[in-house]
mmCIF file of C-alpha atoms and ligand atoms in Angstrom:
data_model
loop_
_atom_site.group_PDB
_atom_site.id
_atom_site.type_symbol
_atom_site.label_atom_id
_atom_site.label_comp_id
_atom_site.label_asym_id
_atom_site.label_seq_id
_atom_site.Cartn_x
_atom_site.Cartn_y
_atom_site.Cartn_z
ATOM 1 C CA MET U 248 171.107 33.713 93.993
ATOM 2 C CA LYS U 249 174.537 35.033 94.985
ATOM 3 C CA LYS U 250 173.558 38.522 93.753
ATOM 4 C CA ALA U 251 170.240 38.345 95.480
ATOM 5 C CA ILE U 252 171.785 37.302 98.760
ATOM 6 C CA GLY U 253 174.335 40.162 98.351
ATOM 7 C CA ARG U 254 171.487 42.626 98.017
ATOM 8 C CA PHE U 255 169.709 41.222 101.057
ATOM 9 C CA LEU U 256 172.859 41.430 103.085
ATOM 10 C CA ALA U 257 173.803 44.928 102.149
ATOM 11 C CA GLY U 258 170.386 46.157 103.500
ATOM 12 C CA ARG U 259 170.528 43.962 106.545
ATOM 13 C CA LEU U 260 174.012 44.941 107.591
ATOM 14 C CA GLN U 261 173.008 48.611 107.669
ATOM 15 C CA THR U 262 169.709 48.162 109.400
ATOM 16 C CA LYS U 263 170.005 45.351 111.931
ATOM 17 C CA LYS U 264 172.620 44.753 114.548
ATOM 18 C CA TYR U 265 173.690 41.239 115.330
ATOM 19 C CA MET U 266 171.828 39.871 118.360
ATOM 20 C CA ASN U 267 174.360 39.184 121.033
ATOM 21 C CA LYS U 268 174.293 36.148 123.321
ATOM 22 C CA LYS U 269 172.922 38.145 126.281
ATOM 23 C CA LYS U 270 170.037 39.377 124.237
ATOM 24 C CA ILE U 271 169.263 35.844 123.023
ATOM 25 C CA ASP U 272 169.338 34.546 126.669
ATOM 26 C CA SER U 273 166.733 37.053 127.693
ATOM 27 C CA LEU U 274 164.510 36.546 124.638
ATOM 28 C CA GLU U 275 161.957 34.706 126.657
ATOM 29 C CA ASN U 276 160.813 37.913 128.294
ATOM 30 C CA ALA U 277 161.916 40.358 125.688
ATOM 31 C CA GLU U 278 159.708 42.377 123.478
ATOM 32 C CA ASP U 279 161.104 40.411 120.533
ATOM 33 C CA MET U 280 159.327 37.259 121.742
ATOM 34 C CA LYS U 281 155.938 38.879 121.446
ATOM 35 C CA LYS U 282 156.213 39.015 117.689
ATOM 36 C CA ASP U 283 156.046 35.735 115.812
ATOM 37 C CA LEU U 284 159.629 34.709 115.220
ATOM 38 C CA LEU U 285 160.427 33.775 111.650
ATOM 39 C CA ILE U 286 162.775 30.733 111.273
ATOM 40 C CA LEU U 287 164.407 29.620 108.053
ATOM 41 C CA GLY U 288 164.854 25.845 108.167
ATOM 42 C CA ILE U 289 167.429 23.949 106.102
ATOM 43 C CA GLU U 290 167.593 20.139 105.725
ATOM 44 C CA THR U 291 170.076 18.116 103.719
ATOM 45 C CA SER U 292 170.759 15.018 105.810
ATOM 46 C CA CYS U 293 169.975 12.416 103.139
ATOM 47 C CA ASP U 294 168.460 12.778 99.679
ATOM 48 C CA GLU U 295 166.124 15.720 100.028
ATOM 49 C CA THR U 296 167.336 19.277 99.615
ATOM 50 C CA ALA U 297 164.853 21.286 101.596
ATOM 51 C CA ALA U 298 164.291 24.752 102.963
ATOM 52 C CA ALA U 299 161.252 26.256 104.697
ATOM 53 C CA VAL U 300 160.071 29.385 106.449
ATOM 54 C CA VAL U 301 158.021 28.924 109.630
ATOM 55 C CA CYS U 302 156.328 31.640 111.674
ATOM 56 C CA GLY U 303 155.790 31.407 115.426
ATOM 57 C CA GLY U 304 157.038 27.811 115.531
ATOM 58 C CA ARG U 305 153.815 26.365 114.091
ATOM 59 C CA THR U 306 152.756 28.156 110.934
ATOM 60 C CA VAL U 307 154.459 27.019 107.756
ATOM 61 C CA LEU U 308 154.818 29.837 105.269
ATOM 62 C CA SER U 309 156.767 27.783 102.748
ATOM 63 C CA ASN U 310 158.102 24.249 102.521
ATOM 64 C CA VAL U 311 160.308 23.592 99.519
ATOM 65 C CA ILE U 312 161.585 20.075 98.947
ATOM 66 C CA TYR U 313 163.752 19.014 96.073
ATOM 67 C CA SER U 314 163.694 15.204 96.133
ATOM 68 C CA GLN U 315 166.600 13.294 94.607
ATOM 69 C CA ILE U 316 164.640 9.988 94.682
ATOM 70 C CA ASP U 317 164.598 9.527 90.835
ATOM 71 C CA LEU U 318 168.354 9.856 90.733
ATOM 72 C CA HIS U 319 168.983 7.296 93.439
ATOM 73 C CA THR U 320 166.331 4.837 92.182
ATOM 74 C CA LEU U 321 168.700 4.029 89.374
ATOM 75 C CA TYR U 322 171.156 2.595 91.889
ATOM 76 C CA GLY U 323 168.555 0.918 94.167
ATOM 77 C CA GLY U 324 169.305 3.204 97.164
ATOM 78 C CA VAL U 325 170.882 6.464 98.152
ATOM 79 C CA VAL U 326 174.433 7.001 96.860
ATOM 80 C CA PRO U 327 176.073 9.397 99.385
ATOM 81 C CA GLU U 328 178.473 11.059 96.890
ATOM 82 C CA ILE U 329 175.707 11.722 94.422
ATOM 83 C CA ALA U 330 173.485 13.105 97.191
ATOM 84 C CA SER U 331 176.106 15.590 98.292
ATOM 85 C CA ARG U 332 176.784 16.823 94.779
ATOM 86 C CA LYS U 333 173.089 17.335 94.077
ATOM 87 C CA HIS U 334 172.600 19.231 97.364
ATOM 88 C CA ILE U 335 175.394 21.613 96.292
ATOM 89 C CA GLU U 336 173.689 22.213 92.996
ATOM 90 C CA LYS U 337 170.245 22.815 94.486
ATOM 91 C CA ILE U 338 170.717 24.353 97.908
ATOM 92 C CA ASP U 339 170.864 28.096 96.903
ATOM 93 C CA GLN U 340 167.907 27.713 94.611
ATOM 94 C CA VAL U 341 165.802 25.846 97.250
ATOM 95 C CA ILE U 342 166.535 28.476 99.963
ATOM 96 C CA GLU U 343 165.754 31.357 97.624
ATOM 97 C CA GLN U 344 162.429 29.672 96.604
ATOM 98 C CA ALA U 345 161.504 29.100 100.241
ATOM 99 C CA LEU U 346 161.968 32.809 101.034
ATOM 100 C CA LYS U 347 160.124 33.826 97.870
ATOM 101 C CA GLU U 348 157.119 31.494 98.513
ATOM 102 C CA ALA U 349 156.923 32.743 102.101
ATOM 103 C CA ASP U 350 157.120 36.321 100.769
ATOM 104 C CA LYS U 351 159.841 37.103 103.157
ATOM 105 C CA LYS U 352 163.222 38.736 102.841
ATOM 106 C CA LEU U 353 166.351 37.403 104.425
ATOM 107 C CA GLU U 354 166.538 40.478 106.660
ATOM 108 C CA GLU U 355 163.197 39.548 108.183
ATOM 109 C CA ILE U 356 164.485 36.108 109.380
ATOM 110 C CA ASP U 357 165.179 35.856 113.080
ATOM 111 C CA ALA U 358 167.153 32.601 113.059
ATOM 112 C CA ILE U 359 168.417 29.917 110.740
ATOM 113 C CA ALA U 360 167.835 26.335 111.880
ATOM 114 C CA VAL U 361 169.855 23.614 110.158
ATOM 115 C CA THR U 362 170.098 19.866 110.529
ATOM 116 C CA TYR U 363 173.679 19.009 111.598
ATOM 117 C CA GLY U 364 173.208 15.310 112.339
ATOM 118 C CA PRO U 365 172.663 12.476 112.212
ATOM 119 C CA GLY U 366 172.855 11.634 108.498
ATOM 120 C CA LEU U 367 175.244 11.361 105.595
ATOM 121 C CA VAL U 368 178.173 13.506 106.551
ATOM 122 C CA GLY U 369 178.820 14.942 103.051
ATOM 123 C CA ALA U 370 175.146 15.694 102.617
ATOM 124 C CA LEU U 371 174.819 17.326 106.072
ATOM 125 C CA LEU U 372 177.866 19.509 105.366
ATOM 126 C CA VAL U 373 176.153 21.178 102.395
ATOM 127 C CA GLY U 374 173.224 22.401 104.531
ATOM 128 C CA VAL U 375 175.462 23.250 107.451
ATOM 129 C CA SER U 376 177.877 25.269 105.261
ATOM 130 C CA ALA U 377 175.025 27.160 103.499
ATOM 131 C CA ALA U 378 173.446 27.984 106.877
ATOM 132 C CA LYS U 379 176.719 29.139 108.362
ATOM 133 C CA ALA U 380 177.558 31.276 105.323
ATOM 134 C CA ILE U 381 174.162 33.087 105.499
ATOM 135 C CA SER U 382 174.323 33.375 109.261
ATOM 136 C CA TYR U 383 177.803 34.929 109.111
ATOM 137 C CA ALA U 384 177.162 37.269 106.192
ATOM 138 C CA ALA U 385 173.652 38.387 107.219
ATOM 139 C CA LYS U 386 174.332 38.267 110.975
ATOM 140 C CA ILE U 387 171.352 35.994 111.669
ATOM 141 C CA PRO U 388 171.633 33.626 114.676
ATOM 142 C CA LEU U 389 172.285 30.000 113.797
ATOM 143 C CA VAL U 390 170.608 27.005 115.517
ATOM 144 C CA GLY U 391 171.902 23.479 114.900
ATOM 145 C CA VAL U 392 169.083 20.921 114.969
ATOM 146 C CA HIS U 393 169.103 17.138 115.546
ATOM 147 C CA HIS U 394 167.288 15.407 112.659
ATOM 148 C CA ILE U 395 165.148 13.254 114.961
ATOM 149 C CA GLU U 396 164.175 16.309 117.010
ATOM 150 C CA GLY U 397 162.986 17.717 113.705
ATOM 151 C CA HIS U 398 160.907 14.626 112.896
ATOM 152 C CA ILE U 399 159.294 14.772 116.356
ATOM 153 C CA SER U 400 158.543 18.491 115.997
ATOM 154 C CA ALA U 401 156.766 17.863 112.678
ATOM 155 C CA ASN U 402 153.779 16.964 114.951
ATOM 156 C CA PHE U 403 153.518 20.538 116.197
ATOM 157 C CA ILE U 404 152.726 21.924 112.735
ATOM 158 C CA GLU U 405 149.199 20.638 112.275
ATOM 159 C CA ASN U 406 148.283 20.012 115.937
ATOM 160 C CA PRO U 407 148.139 23.444 117.625
ATOM 161 C CA ASP U 408 146.949 21.775 120.875
ATOM 162 C CA LEU U 409 149.889 19.327 121.116
ATOM 163 C CA GLU U 410 152.281 20.137 123.909
ATOM 164 C CA PRO U 411 154.774 17.951 125.721
ATOM 165 C CA PRO U 412 154.802 15.622 127.590
ATOM 166 C CA PHE U 413 153.958 12.902 125.074
ATOM 167 C CA LEU U 414 155.460 9.732 123.647
ATOM 168 C CA CYS U 415 156.723 9.744 120.044
ATOM 169 C CA LEU U 416 157.558 6.798 117.877
ATOM 170 C CA VAL U 417 160.140 7.926 115.279
ATOM 171 C CA VAL U 418 160.300 5.490 112.392
ATOM 172 C CA SER U 419 162.340 6.441 109.337
ATOM 173 C CA GLY U 420 164.888 5.029 106.968
ATOM 174 C CA GLY U 421 167.679 5.513 109.586
ATOM 175 C CA HIS U 422 165.897 5.370 112.899
ATOM 176 C CA SER U 423 163.362 3.497 115.022
ATOM 177 C CA HIS U 424 163.181 5.284 118.354
ATOM 178 C CA LEU U 425 160.539 5.389 121.078
ATOM 179 C CA VAL U 426 161.060 8.815 122.623
ATOM 180 C CA PHE U 427 159.541 10.282 125.713
ATOM 181 C CA VAL U 428 159.241 14.014 124.980
ATOM 182 C CA LYS U 429 159.234 15.459 128.488
ATOM 183 C CA ALA U 430 159.328 19.133 127.488
ATOM 184 C CA TYR U 431 160.281 21.091 124.402
ATOM 185 C CA GLY U 432 163.816 19.902 123.573
ATOM 186 C CA GLU U 433 163.919 17.409 126.471
ATOM 187 C CA TYR U 434 164.006 13.773 125.462
ATOM 188 C CA GLU U 435 164.415 10.344 126.982
ATOM 189 C CA ILE U 436 164.877 7.437 124.592
ATOM 190 C CA LEU U 437 162.885 4.488 125.898
ATOM 191 C CA GLY U 438 163.603 2.079 123.045
ATOM 192 C CA ARG U 439 165.535 1.958 119.840
ATOM 193 C CA THR U 440 166.388 -0.583 117.143
ATOM 194 C CA ARG U 441 169.223 -2.935 117.779
ATOM 195 C CA ASP U 442 169.850 -3.445 114.091
ATOM 196 C CA ASP U 443 167.908 -2.249 111.029
ATOM 197 C CA ALA U 444 165.567 0.730 111.174
ATOM 198 C CA ALA U 445 161.954 0.087 110.228
ATOM 199 C CA GLY U 446 162.334 1.977 106.927
ATOM 200 C CA GLU U 447 165.477 0.068 106.147
ATOM 201 C CA ALA U 448 163.534 -3.191 106.539
ATOM 202 C CA TYR U 449 160.848 -1.887 104.249
ATOM 203 C CA ASP U 450 163.443 -0.884 101.617
ATOM 204 C CA LYS U 451 165.339 -4.203 101.819
ATOM 205 C CA VAL U 452 162.249 -6.342 101.613
ATOM 206 C CA ALA U 453 160.905 -4.269 98.748
ATOM 207 C CA ARG U 454 164.135 -4.854 96.863
ATOM 208 C CA ALA U 455 163.945 -8.609 97.523
ATOM 209 C CA ILE U 456 160.391 -8.848 96.152
ATOM 210 C CA GLY U 457 161.335 -6.740 93.118
ATOM 211 C CA LEU U 458 159.537 -3.522 93.972
ATOM 212 C CA GLY U 459 162.621 -1.247 93.863
ATOM 213 C CA TYR U 460 163.534 1.875 95.803
ATOM 214 C CA PRO U 461 162.111 3.462 97.947
ATOM 215 C CA GLY U 462 160.383 0.417 99.268
ATOM 216 C CA GLY U 463 158.141 1.855 101.959
ATOM 217 C CA PRO U 464 155.471 3.528 99.789
ATOM 218 C CA LYS U 465 155.531 0.599 97.304
ATOM 219 C CA ILE U 466 154.936 -2.051 100.005
ATOM 220 C CA ASP U 467 152.293 0.211 101.514
ATOM 221 C CA LYS U 468 150.421 0.261 98.201
ATOM 222 C CA ILE U 469 150.734 -3.340 97.113
ATOM 223 C CA ALA U 470 150.026 -4.679 100.630
ATOM 224 C CA LYS U 471 146.427 -3.396 100.227
ATOM 225 C CA GLU U 472 145.819 -6.182 97.669
ATOM 226 C CA GLY U 473 147.363 -8.916 99.885
ATOM 227 C CA ASN U 474 146.305 -10.962 102.910
ATOM 228 C CA PRO U 475 148.289 -9.909 106.060
ATOM 229 C CA GLU U 476 147.585 -13.333 107.628
ATOM 230 C CA ALA U 477 148.818 -15.370 104.622
ATOM 231 C CA ILE U 478 152.373 -15.960 105.943
ATOM 232 C CA HIS U 479 153.489 -15.802 109.570
ATOM 233 C CA PHE U 480 156.683 -13.774 109.892
ATOM 234 C CA PRO U 481 158.327 -13.438 113.322
ATOM 235 C CA ARG U 482 157.687 -10.541 115.777
ATOM 236 C CA ALA U 483 161.127 -10.138 117.377
ATOM 237 C CA LYS U 484 161.459 -9.693 121.123
ATOM 238 C CA VAL U 485 164.676 -8.098 122.289
ATOM 239 C CA GLU U 486 166.297 -9.644 125.309
ATOM 240 C CA ASN U 487 166.283 -7.495 128.500
ATOM 241 C CA SER U 488 164.192 -4.776 126.855
ATOM 242 C CA ASN U 489 160.488 -4.300 126.452
ATOM 243 C CA PHE U 490 160.819 -1.367 124.122
ATOM 244 C CA ASP U 491 163.807 -2.010 121.871
ATOM 245 C CA PHE U 492 163.201 -3.154 118.315
ATOM 246 C CA SER U 493 164.947 -5.632 115.992
ATOM 247 C CA PHE U 494 163.956 -5.851 112.335
ATOM 248 C CA SER U 495 166.846 -7.746 110.777
ATOM 249 C CA GLY U 496 165.405 -11.210 111.718
ATOM 250 C CA LEU U 497 162.147 -10.274 110.082
ATOM 251 C CA LYS U 498 163.952 -9.241 106.900
ATOM 252 C CA SER U 499 165.926 -12.514 106.905
ATOM 253 C CA SER U 500 162.755 -14.480 107.426
ATOM 254 C CA VAL U 501 161.177 -12.890 104.388
ATOM 255 C CA LEU U 502 164.316 -13.656 102.327
ATOM 256 C CA ASN U 503 164.271 -17.297 103.630
ATOM 257 C CA TYR U 504 160.611 -17.587 102.655
ATOM 258 C CA LEU U 505 161.344 -16.272 99.142
ATOM 259 C CA ASN U 506 164.300 -18.700 98.718
ATOM 260 C CA GLY U 507 162.277 -21.609 100.009
ATOM 261 C CA MET U 508 159.548 -20.946 97.516
ATOM 262 C CA LYS U 509 162.053 -20.686 94.718
ATOM 263 C CA MET U 510 163.615 -23.978 95.672
ATOM 264 C CA LYS U 511 160.224 -25.627 95.700
ATOM 265 C CA GLU U 512 159.436 -23.884 92.403
ATOM 266 C CA GLU U 513 156.277 -22.580 93.895
ATOM 267 C CA PRO U 514 154.811 -19.169 92.852
ATOM 268 C CA VAL U 515 155.181 -16.247 95.217
ATOM 269 C CA HIS U 516 152.170 -14.029 95.742
ATOM 270 C CA ILE U 517 153.912 -10.626 96.172
ATOM 271 C CA PRO U 518 150.915 -8.767 97.723
ATOM 272 C CA ASP U 519 150.620 -11.450 100.401
ATOM 273 C CA VAL U 520 154.332 -11.297 101.210
ATOM 274 C CA ALA U 521 154.126 -7.463 101.393
ATOM 275 C CA ALA U 522 150.982 -7.513 103.583
ATOM 276 C CA SER U 523 152.343 -10.208 105.900
ATOM 277 C CA PHE U 524 155.686 -8.452 106.310
ATOM 278 C CA GLN U 525 153.918 -5.172 107.014
ATOM 279 C CA LYS U 526 151.610 -6.795 109.554
ATOM 280 C CA ALA U 527 154.676 -8.093 111.460
ATOM 281 C CA VAL U 528 156.135 -4.556 111.506
ATOM 282 C CA VAL U 529 152.846 -2.959 112.602
ATOM 283 C CA ASP U 530 152.285 -5.528 115.374
ATOM 284 C CA VAL U 531 155.687 -4.885 116.931
ATOM 285 C CA LEU U 532 155.422 -1.087 116.629
ATOM 286 C CA VAL U 533 151.985 -1.009 118.168
ATOM 287 C CA ASP U 534 152.819 -3.514 120.862
ATOM 288 C CA HIS U 535 155.935 -1.665 122.089
ATOM 289 C CA SER U 536 154.414 1.777 121.905
ATOM 290 C CA MET U 537 151.268 0.817 123.830
ATOM 291 C CA ALA U 538 153.384 -0.915 126.481
ATOM 292 C CA ALA U 539 155.558 2.174 126.911
ATOM 293 C CA LEU U 540 152.505 4.427 127.132
ATOM 294 C CA LYS U 541 151.115 2.212 129.913
ATOM 295 C CA GLU U 542 154.339 1.814 131.868
ATOM 296 C CA TYR U 543 155.110 5.550 131.838
ATOM 297 C CA HIS U 544 151.513 6.670 132.336
ATOM 298 C CA ILE U 545 151.535 8.857 129.223
ATOM 299 C CA ASN U 546 148.233 9.674 127.536
ATOM 300 C CA LYS U 547 149.431 11.394 124.369
ATOM 301 C CA PHE U 548 151.133 9.653 121.514
ATOM 302 C CA ALA U 549 152.616 10.807 118.255
ATOM 303 C CA ILE U 550 154.342 9.193 115.310
ATOM 304 C CA ALA U 551 156.956 10.682 113.073
ATOM 305 C CA GLY U 552 159.453 9.870 110.243
ATOM 306 C CA GLY U 553 159.001 8.584 106.723
ATOM 307 C CA VAL U 554 157.503 5.267 107.840
ATOM 308 C CA ALA U 555 154.868 7.112 109.876
ATOM 309 C CA SER U 556 153.178 7.980 106.564
ATOM 310 C CA ASN U 557 152.367 4.259 106.127
ATOM 311 C CA SER U 558 148.606 3.781 105.901
ATOM 312 C CA ALA U 559 148.456 0.463 107.794
ATOM 313 C CA ILE U 560 150.623 1.835 110.601
ATOM 314 C CA ARG U 561 148.452 4.921 110.970
ATOM 315 C CA GLU U 562 145.228 2.889 110.976
ATOM 316 C CA ALA U 563 146.553 0.384 113.526
ATOM 317 C CA PHE U 564 147.513 3.247 115.864
ATOM 318 C CA VAL U 565 144.148 4.956 115.388
ATOM 319 C CA GLN U 566 142.461 1.753 116.581
ATOM 320 C CA ALA U 567 144.883 0.957 119.445
ATOM 321 C CA CYS U 568 144.873 4.539 120.819
ATOM 322 C CA LYS U 569 141.082 4.655 120.637
ATOM 323 C CA LYS U 570 140.900 1.482 122.621
ATOM 324 C CA SER U 571 143.256 2.666 125.284
ATOM 325 C CA GLU U 572 141.873 6.249 125.338
ATOM 326 C CA ILE U 573 145.151 7.738 124.208
ATOM 327 C CA GLU U 574 145.207 10.957 122.158
ATOM 328 C CA PHE U 575 146.900 10.150 118.883
ATOM 329 C CA TYR U 576 148.770 12.648 116.693
ATOM 330 C CA TYR U 577 150.435 12.245 113.291
ATOM 331 C CA PRO U 578 151.769 14.564 110.666
ATOM 332 C CA SER U 579 150.562 14.706 107.084
ATOM 333 C CA PRO U 580 152.769 12.541 104.794
ATOM 334 C CA VAL U 581 154.672 15.607 103.514
ATOM 335 C CA TYR U 582 155.758 16.401 107.089
ATOM 336 C CA CYS U 583 156.628 12.691 107.819
ATOM 337 C CA THR U 584 159.327 12.314 105.184
ATOM 338 C CA ASP U 585 162.368 14.630 105.282
ATOM 339 C CA ASN U 586 161.486 18.321 105.097
ATOM 340 C CA ALA U 587 162.822 21.605 106.432
ATOM 341 C CA ALA U 588 159.613 22.888 108.058
ATOM 342 C CA MET U 589 160.076 20.338 110.897
ATOM 343 C CA ILE U 590 163.665 21.571 111.314
ATOM 344 C CA ALA U 591 162.516 25.186 111.564
ATOM 345 C CA VAL U 592 159.933 24.177 114.185
ATOM 346 C CA ALA U 593 162.497 22.351 116.306
ATOM 347 C CA GLY U 594 164.914 25.290 115.829
ATOM 348 C CA TYR U 595 162.232 27.685 117.021
ATOM 349 C CA TYR U 596 161.871 26.029 120.382
ATOM 350 C CA ASP U 597 165.632 25.848 120.840
ATOM 351 C CA PHE U 598 166.008 29.477 119.828
ATOM 352 C CA LYS U 599 163.315 30.588 122.283
ATOM 353 C CA LYS U 600 165.321 28.928 125.052
ATOM 354 C CA GLY U 601 168.383 30.939 123.941
ATOM 355 C CA MET U 602 170.124 27.885 122.469
ATOM 356 C CA THR U 603 172.134 28.989 119.443
ATOM 357 C CA SER U 604 175.168 27.488 117.678
ATOM 358 C CA GLY U 605 178.502 29.065 116.830
ATOM 359 C CA LEU U 606 180.049 29.235 113.408
ATOM 360 C CA ASP U 607 182.115 26.198 114.444
ATOM 361 C CA LEU U 608 178.956 24.099 114.053
ATOM 362 C CA ASN U 609 179.952 20.929 112.248
ATOM 363 C CA ALA U 610 178.137 18.012 110.593
ATOM 364 C CA VAL U 611 178.030 14.994 112.911
ATOM 365 C CA ALA U 612 177.042 11.769 111.134
ATOM 366 C CA ASN U 613 176.122 9.833 114.256
ATOM 367 C CA LEU U 614 174.857 12.623 116.491
ATOM 368 C CA LYS U 615 172.986 11.269 119.514
ATOM 369 C CA LEU U 616 169.580 12.745 120.529
ATOM 370 C CA GLY U 617 170.024 15.188 123.397
ATOM 371 C CA GLU U 618 173.722 15.816 122.607
ATOM 372 C CA ARG U 619 174.873 19.283 121.644
HETATM 373 O O1 KG4 Z 153 162.221 10.210 107.315
HETATM 374 P P1 KG4 Z 153 162.696 9.785 105.999
HETATM 375 O O2 KG4 Z 153 162.265 10.572 104.813
HETATM 376 O O3 KG4 Z 153 164.249 9.771 105.956
HETATM 377 C C1 KG4 Z 153 165.052 9.377 106.998
HETATM 378 O O4 KG4 Z 153 165.236 10.148 107.933
HETATM 379 O O5 KG4 Z 153 165.488 8.173 106.972
HETATM 380 O O6 KG4 Z 153 162.272 8.259 105.817
HETATM 381 C C2 KG4 Z 153 162.527 7.551 104.671
HETATM 382 C C3 KG4 Z 153 162.060 6.138 104.877
HETATM 383 C C4 KG4 Z 153 162.420 5.170 103.694
HETATM 384 O O7 KG4 Z 153 162.912 4.014 104.246
HETATM 385 C C5 KG4 Z 153 161.039 4.898 103.036
HETATM 386 O O8 KG4 Z 153 160.960 3.660 102.451
HETATM 387 C C6 KG4 Z 153 160.150 5.032 104.236
HETATM 388 O O9 KG4 Z 153 160.629 6.132 104.949
HETATM 389 N N1 KG4 Z 153 158.719 5.325 103.862
HETATM 390 C C7 KG4 Z 153 157.720 4.517 104.114
HETATM 391 C C8 KG4 Z 153 156.546 5.056 103.509
HETATM 392 N N2 KG4 Z 153 156.941 6.246 102.942
HETATM 393 C C9 KG4 Z 153 158.260 6.388 103.181
HETATM 394 N N3 KG4 Z 153 157.671 3.318 104.699
HETATM 395 C C10 KG4 Z 153 156.485 2.696 104.842
HETATM 396 N N4 KG4 Z 153 155.335 3.140 104.250
HETATM 397 C C11 KG4 Z 153 155.349 4.356 103.579
HETATM 398 N N5 KG4 Z 153 154.193 4.820 103.071
HETATM 399 ZN ZN1 ZN Z 154 164.429 11.711 108.310
#
């Protein structure tokens, strides 16, 4: 890889001058914007080492994901130190493969978009360092991307007609946010979780009922054999907020139920627990999202993040949106969980606005949406 990058760079340095800031600012009207910009996306915020090449902000030419799930399954969850080490081992290979599958050379890339937060700081640093090294050596502009902005942007990939404004529910292992997407790159958070993220609740409940890590897809599958009305788990309301979420009470309620059954020496029907837990999550997500759509008079709704690949959640939103005449958008499962194509898409819209990052770009573990 090092040799290959060296070769790319030698050619590029001779043929292409570094785009200065002024030129980037005027890109909107420039000749350059007429061609379809090629963005190399890089994502390493958690346990996926990913790189992708996206053309014109919406066409994915390659989307390479090296998942570390098997490694972390041994420990029942993501081990940050192991994640960082694995990213270091894989990052060059994954980037090279993304370029190869897209049939593009580094010198053809217009900008490098990289996730710089939020996430595991050591893991983020690997992607940010790789992106900065290539940006510096090959003189390709760098664009730091917020991970949630990436998840939201995953919806643009397969829905060419989707344009802001719309409401997006981002539900992943680290986040549960209701975001009003006012324009490209312009967000207002209407609601967020006060404690656990939805995916975190799935993972914790799955562990408690012996399904292992990652819990979301396992609960999704086994819940299909269970009765969602079998056990009533609470639907939490958060004080002083119609749109905030709270999932830790639900998780505790499932644990209490399991302990109670154990004390009584009664058998637990795992599919019923999974289906009833899932129903409680779905009800709250649908309820809050529909209320926000109504209050803000928004008629387009999208979901994003790993949990958005859940079949019960998708089905519930299909029905609810149909009933309320809301246009509903959702990404394919591969674009719901962490990937670099979504980062390239978000980076494309930032880059088009002339927003680039300097080589002082750093990993920010708790980066807030809208902060730069
Ligand atoms: O977006 P993502 O890949 O990473 C973060 O940014 O956190 O989301 C991972 C989360 C995990 O908690 C996983 O259990 C959950 O998404 N997940 C699911 C499903 N597939 C993944 N949760 C519910 N149902 C699924 N089918
Ligand atoms: Zn994510």
